[in-house]
Short mmCIF file of C-alpha atoms in Angstrom, two decimals:
data_model
loop_
_atom_site.label_atom_id
_atom_site.label_comp_id
_atom_site.label_asym_id
_atom_site.label_seq_id
_atom_site.Cartn_x
_atom_site.Cartn_y
_atom_site.Cartn_z
CA MET A 1 146.01 190.12 59.27
CA ASP A 2 148.79 189.93 56.70
CA ARG A 3 147.54 188.63 53.34
CA SER A 4 150.19 185.93 53.13
CA GLU A 5 149.28 184.67 56.60
CA PHE A 6 145.60 184.78 55.64
CA ALA A 7 146.18 182.61 52.55
CA ASP A 8 148.55 180.20 54.29
CA ARG A 9 146.22 179.62 57.24
CA LEU A 10 143.26 178.97 54.96
CA ASP A 11 145.32 176.64 52.76
CA GLU A 12 146.24 174.63 55.83
CA GLU A 13 142.70 174.56 57.26
CA LEU A 14 141.13 173.56 53.94
CA ARG A 15 143.96 171.20 52.91
CA THR A 16 144.33 173.00 49.61
CA ASP A 17 147.53 171.22 48.61
CA ASP A 18 145.93 167.78 48.97
CA TYR A 19 143.52 168.59 46.14
CA ALA A 20 146.05 170.31 43.89
CA ASP A 21 146.43 167.41 41.45
CA LEU A 22 142.71 166.56 41.47
CA ASP A 23 140.91 169.85 40.97
CA ALA A 24 140.60 171.79 37.71
CA SER A 25 140.24 174.91 39.85
CA ALA A 26 143.37 176.82 40.83
CA ASN A 27 142.63 176.89 44.55
CA GLY A 28 144.11 179.22 47.10
CA LEU A 29 145.15 182.78 46.30
CA GLN A 30 144.14 183.04 42.64
CA VAL A 31 144.49 186.78 41.98
CA GLY A 32 146.54 189.35 43.85
CA HIS A 33 149.75 190.00 45.75
CA ARG A 34 150.60 188.13 48.92
CA GLU A 35 151.64 191.43 50.43
CA GLY A 36 149.10 193.67 52.15
CA ASP A 37 146.61 193.59 54.99
CA VAL A 38 143.28 191.78 55.21
CA GLU A 39 140.67 193.51 57.33
CA ARG A 40 137.46 192.82 55.42
CA VAL A 41 136.55 189.77 53.29
CA ALA A 42 133.58 189.45 50.95
CA LEU A 43 132.19 185.93 50.57
CA ALA A 44 130.35 184.62 47.51
CA VAL A 45 129.63 181.33 45.79
CA ASP A 46 130.83 182.53 42.38
CA ALA A 47 133.49 184.91 41.14
CA ALA A 48 131.63 186.82 38.41
CA GLY A 49 131.15 190.40 37.35
CA ALA A 50 128.30 191.00 39.79
CA THR A 51 130.04 189.59 42.87
CA ILE A 52 133.40 191.16 42.04
CA HIS A 53 131.88 194.62 41.70
CA GLU A 54 129.84 194.15 44.87
CA ALA A 55 132.97 193.13 46.80
CA ILE A 56 134.67 196.32 45.58
CA GLU A 57 131.61 198.37 46.59
CA ARG A 58 131.77 196.87 50.07
CA ASP A 59 135.44 197.85 50.37
CA ALA A 60 136.68 194.25 50.72
CA ASP A 61 140.36 193.43 50.73
CA VAL A 62 139.67 189.88 49.56
CA LEU A 63 136.84 188.17 47.70
CA LEU A 64 136.61 184.55 48.85
CA VAL A 65 134.61 182.23 46.60
CA HIS A 66 133.84 178.59 45.88
CA HIS A 67 133.89 178.94 42.09
CA GLY A 68 136.86 180.97 40.91
CA LEU A 69 138.07 182.26 37.57
CA ALA A 70 140.91 179.90 36.65
CA TRP A 71 139.91 176.42 35.48
CA ASP A 72 142.89 174.59 34.01
CA GLY A 73 144.55 178.00 33.70
CA PHE A 74 144.04 180.87 31.29
CA ASP A 75 145.00 180.58 27.65
CA ARG A 76 144.69 184.36 27.30
CA LEU A 77 143.65 187.12 29.64
CA THR A 78 141.24 188.75 27.19
CA ASP A 79 137.55 189.56 26.77
CA LEU A 80 135.43 188.20 29.64
CA HIS A 81 138.45 186.93 31.59
CA TYR A 82 140.02 190.39 31.41
CA ASP A 83 136.76 192.12 32.35
CA ARG A 84 136.60 190.07 35.53
CA VAL A 85 140.25 190.19 36.55
CA ALA A 86 140.91 193.85 35.72
CA PRO A 87 138.70 195.34 38.49
CA LEU A 88 140.33 193.07 41.08
CA VAL A 89 143.79 194.21 40.03
CA ARG A 90 142.81 197.86 39.67
CA GLU A 91 141.23 198.00 43.14
CA ASP A 92 143.80 195.67 44.75
CA VAL A 93 141.15 193.15 45.82
CA ALA A 94 142.61 189.66 46.08
CA LEU A 95 140.67 186.58 45.02
CA TYR A 96 140.88 183.45 47.17
CA VAL A 97 139.24 180.27 45.86
CA SER A 98 138.34 176.94 47.44
CA HIS A 99 136.50 174.51 45.19
CA LEU A 100 136.83 170.78 45.92
CA PRO A 101 138.59 171.36 49.25
CA LEU A 102 135.51 173.22 50.43
CA ASP A 103 133.20 170.50 49.13
CA GLY A 104 135.04 167.77 50.99
CA HIS A 105 135.76 169.47 54.31
CA GLN A 106 133.84 167.51 56.94
CA GLU A 107 133.18 170.52 59.19
CA LEU A 108 133.30 173.67 57.08
CA GLY A 109 132.25 172.15 53.76
CA ASN A 110 129.13 172.45 51.65
CA ALA A 111 128.05 168.84 52.18
CA ALA A 112 128.56 169.19 55.92
CA GLY A 113 126.23 172.19 55.89
CA VAL A 114 123.49 170.27 54.09
CA ALA A 115 123.97 167.37 56.51
CA ASP A 116 123.38 169.78 59.40
CA VAL A 117 120.18 171.02 57.77
CA LEU A 118 118.95 167.43 57.50
CA GLY A 119 120.06 166.54 61.03
CA LEU A 120 122.20 163.62 59.93
CA ARG A 121 124.11 161.62 62.54
CA ASP A 122 127.00 159.14 62.48
CA ARG A 123 128.62 160.92 59.57
CA GLU A 124 131.40 159.61 57.41
CA PRO A 125 133.24 160.98 54.37
CA PHE A 126 131.51 160.11 51.10
CA GLY A 127 132.07 160.80 47.42
CA ALA A 128 135.51 159.49 46.60
CA TYR A 129 137.45 161.65 44.15
CA GLY A 130 140.81 160.04 43.70
CA PRO A 131 142.35 159.72 47.15
CA GLU A 132 140.11 162.47 48.57
CA VAL A 133 136.36 162.96 49.03
CA VAL A 134 133.93 165.68 48.01
CA GLY A 135 130.96 164.90 50.24
CA THR A 136 129.59 163.27 53.35
CA ARG A 137 127.01 160.71 54.40
CA GLY A 138 124.98 160.11 57.52
CA THR A 139 121.88 158.65 59.12
CA ALA A 140 118.67 160.60 59.66
CA ALA A 141 117.66 160.99 63.30
CA GLU A 142 114.15 159.96 62.23
CA PRO A 143 113.33 158.42 58.86
CA TYR A 144 112.21 160.87 56.18
CA ALA A 145 109.42 160.34 53.72
CA VAL A 146 110.51 161.45 50.26
CA ASP A 147 108.21 164.48 50.22
CA ASP A 148 109.28 165.52 53.72
CA LEU A 149 112.98 165.47 52.87
CA ALA A 150 112.34 167.55 49.74
CA ALA A 151 110.22 170.00 51.73
CA ARG A 152 112.95 170.43 54.32
CA LEU A 153 115.52 171.17 51.63
CA ASP A 154 113.13 173.67 50.03
CA ARG A 155 112.52 175.44 53.32
CA GLU A 156 116.07 175.51 54.64
CA LEU A 157 117.86 176.20 51.35
CA ASP A 158 115.21 178.50 49.85
CA THR A 159 115.06 176.34 46.75
CA GLU A 160 112.76 174.15 44.69
CA THR A 161 113.98 170.58 44.85
CA GLN A 162 113.43 168.19 41.98
CA VAL A 163 113.19 164.55 43.07
CA LEU A 164 114.03 161.42 41.15
CA ASP A 165 111.82 159.22 43.30
CA PHE A 166 113.20 155.77 42.57
CA GLY A 167 114.40 154.59 45.97
CA PRO A 168 112.84 153.45 49.24
CA ASP A 169 109.77 155.27 50.56
CA GLU A 170 111.49 155.59 53.93
CA ILE A 171 114.83 157.38 53.87
CA ARG A 172 117.39 156.74 56.59
CA GLU A 173 120.82 156.66 54.96
CA VAL A 174 121.70 159.78 52.97
CA GLY A 175 124.74 160.73 50.91
CA ILE A 176 125.50 164.34 49.96
CA VAL A 177 127.67 165.65 47.16
CA THR A 178 126.73 169.26 46.49
CA GLY A 179 126.78 171.10 43.18
CA SER A 180 127.05 168.69 40.26
CA GLY A 181 127.11 165.37 42.11
CA VAL A 182 125.00 162.91 40.14
CA ASP A 183 128.16 161.06 39.13
CA TRP A 184 128.01 159.51 42.61
CA ILE A 185 124.67 157.72 42.14
CA GLU A 186 126.52 154.44 41.61
CA ALA A 187 128.56 155.02 44.77
CA ALA A 188 125.38 155.79 46.71
CA ALA A 189 123.79 152.55 45.54
CA ALA A 190 126.93 150.55 46.31
CA ALA A 191 127.00 152.01 49.83
CA GLY A 192 123.40 151.00 50.43
CA LEU A 193 122.17 154.59 50.72
CA ASP A 194 118.50 155.41 50.37
CA ALA A 195 119.10 158.83 48.87
CA LEU A 196 121.67 161.09 47.29
CA VAL A 197 121.30 164.84 47.76
CA THR A 198 123.05 167.03 45.23
CA GLY A 199 122.55 170.22 43.27
CA GLU A 200 121.89 169.72 39.59
CA GLY A 201 121.25 166.78 37.31
CA LYS A 202 122.03 165.36 33.91
CA GLN A 203 119.77 163.49 31.49
CA ALA A 204 121.46 160.16 32.20
CA ALA A 205 120.92 160.55 35.95
CA TYR A 206 117.21 159.79 35.60
CA HIS A 207 117.79 156.32 34.20
CA GLU A 208 120.72 155.54 36.47
CA ALA A 209 118.77 156.49 39.59
CA ARG A 210 115.83 154.41 38.41
CA ASP A 211 117.89 151.37 37.49
CA ARG A 212 119.91 151.48 40.70
CA GLY A 213 116.92 152.17 42.99
CA VAL A 214 118.19 155.39 44.58
CA ASN A 215 116.24 158.53 45.44
CA VAL A 216 118.05 161.58 44.07
CA PHE A 217 117.27 165.08 45.30
CA LEU A 218 118.33 167.93 43.00
CA ALA A 219 118.21 170.98 45.25
CA GLY A 220 120.10 173.45 43.07
CA HIS A 221 123.80 173.96 42.45
CA TYR A 222 123.91 177.41 44.03
CA ALA A 223 121.54 176.56 46.89
CA THR A 224 123.59 173.57 48.04
CA GLU A 225 126.90 175.46 47.90
CA THR A 226 126.39 178.55 50.04
CA PHE A 227 127.36 176.76 53.25
CA GLY A 228 131.10 176.47 52.71
CA VAL A 229 131.96 180.12 52.14
CA ARG A 230 129.62 181.19 54.95
CA ARG A 231 131.29 178.79 57.38
CA VAL A 232 134.73 179.95 56.35
CA GLY A 233 133.39 183.43 57.07
CA ASP A 234 132.56 182.35 60.63
CA LEU A 235 136.14 181.11 60.99
CA LEU A 236 137.52 184.40 59.67
CA GLU A 237 135.42 186.31 62.20
CA GLU A 238 137.10 184.24 64.92
CA TRP A 239 140.43 185.37 63.45
CA GLY A 240 139.35 188.99 63.87
CA ILE A 241 138.49 189.63 60.21
CA GLU A 242 135.25 191.35 59.25
CA THR A 243 133.16 189.49 56.65
CA THR A 244 130.22 190.22 54.40
CA TYR A 245 128.26 187.76 52.28
CA VAL A 246 127.43 188.70 48.68
CA GLU A 247 124.26 186.82 47.90
CA HIS A 248 123.70 186.29 44.18
CA PRO A 249 121.53 183.19 43.60
CA THR A 250 121.33 181.81 40.08
CA GLY A 251 118.20 179.69 40.47
CA LEU A 252 120.19 176.78 39.03
#
């Protein structure tokens, strides 16, 4: 597939332009020419030295990630920024990034993947971010006990979930905002949810969860955000593009 067609089709599928004024990440084709062919794509959560070099080793034409390199632009392309960009340019490996668009996508997104793991039904968009959303919500097919929901996340995401156990003992209504999503505790409480599942926490989240009476499950930033790039990989396979997943968990 032509690289420009590859980028344009993904931008349309992920609604990249709709998040352009909301996201600090420069989404879409972030490094590389639009000219050239795309036969093999490496998928990773993060664009970092380890994943960039692994994508090159696997002879990828594109590295597609959730967390890219440009956040509110580059002041200078020096030091660590240069060390990461230079191999991509030298080896002509493009970098395609989808941050918030891949969080909010209701089929391919990270939150949608976690919702599948938990078997949630009757799903709706959740996690307002300006006019868009960055998560999803749904109803458990059978109510979860707090420990059972944490155990399922641990098993399915290969993680160790920390629980702020301040909500109902029986969990039916669940909101999901992956990564760093504790800013939506208030929204979860306002929506009458029993639990919020996210990745990592902040000190203030403990008291807010307690005061608002919401269970919060912190299942790891990386662990909750592998779904999106993998699902985009499935889509690319349908387009006739070979994919490979570069697994590099952070434990965070």
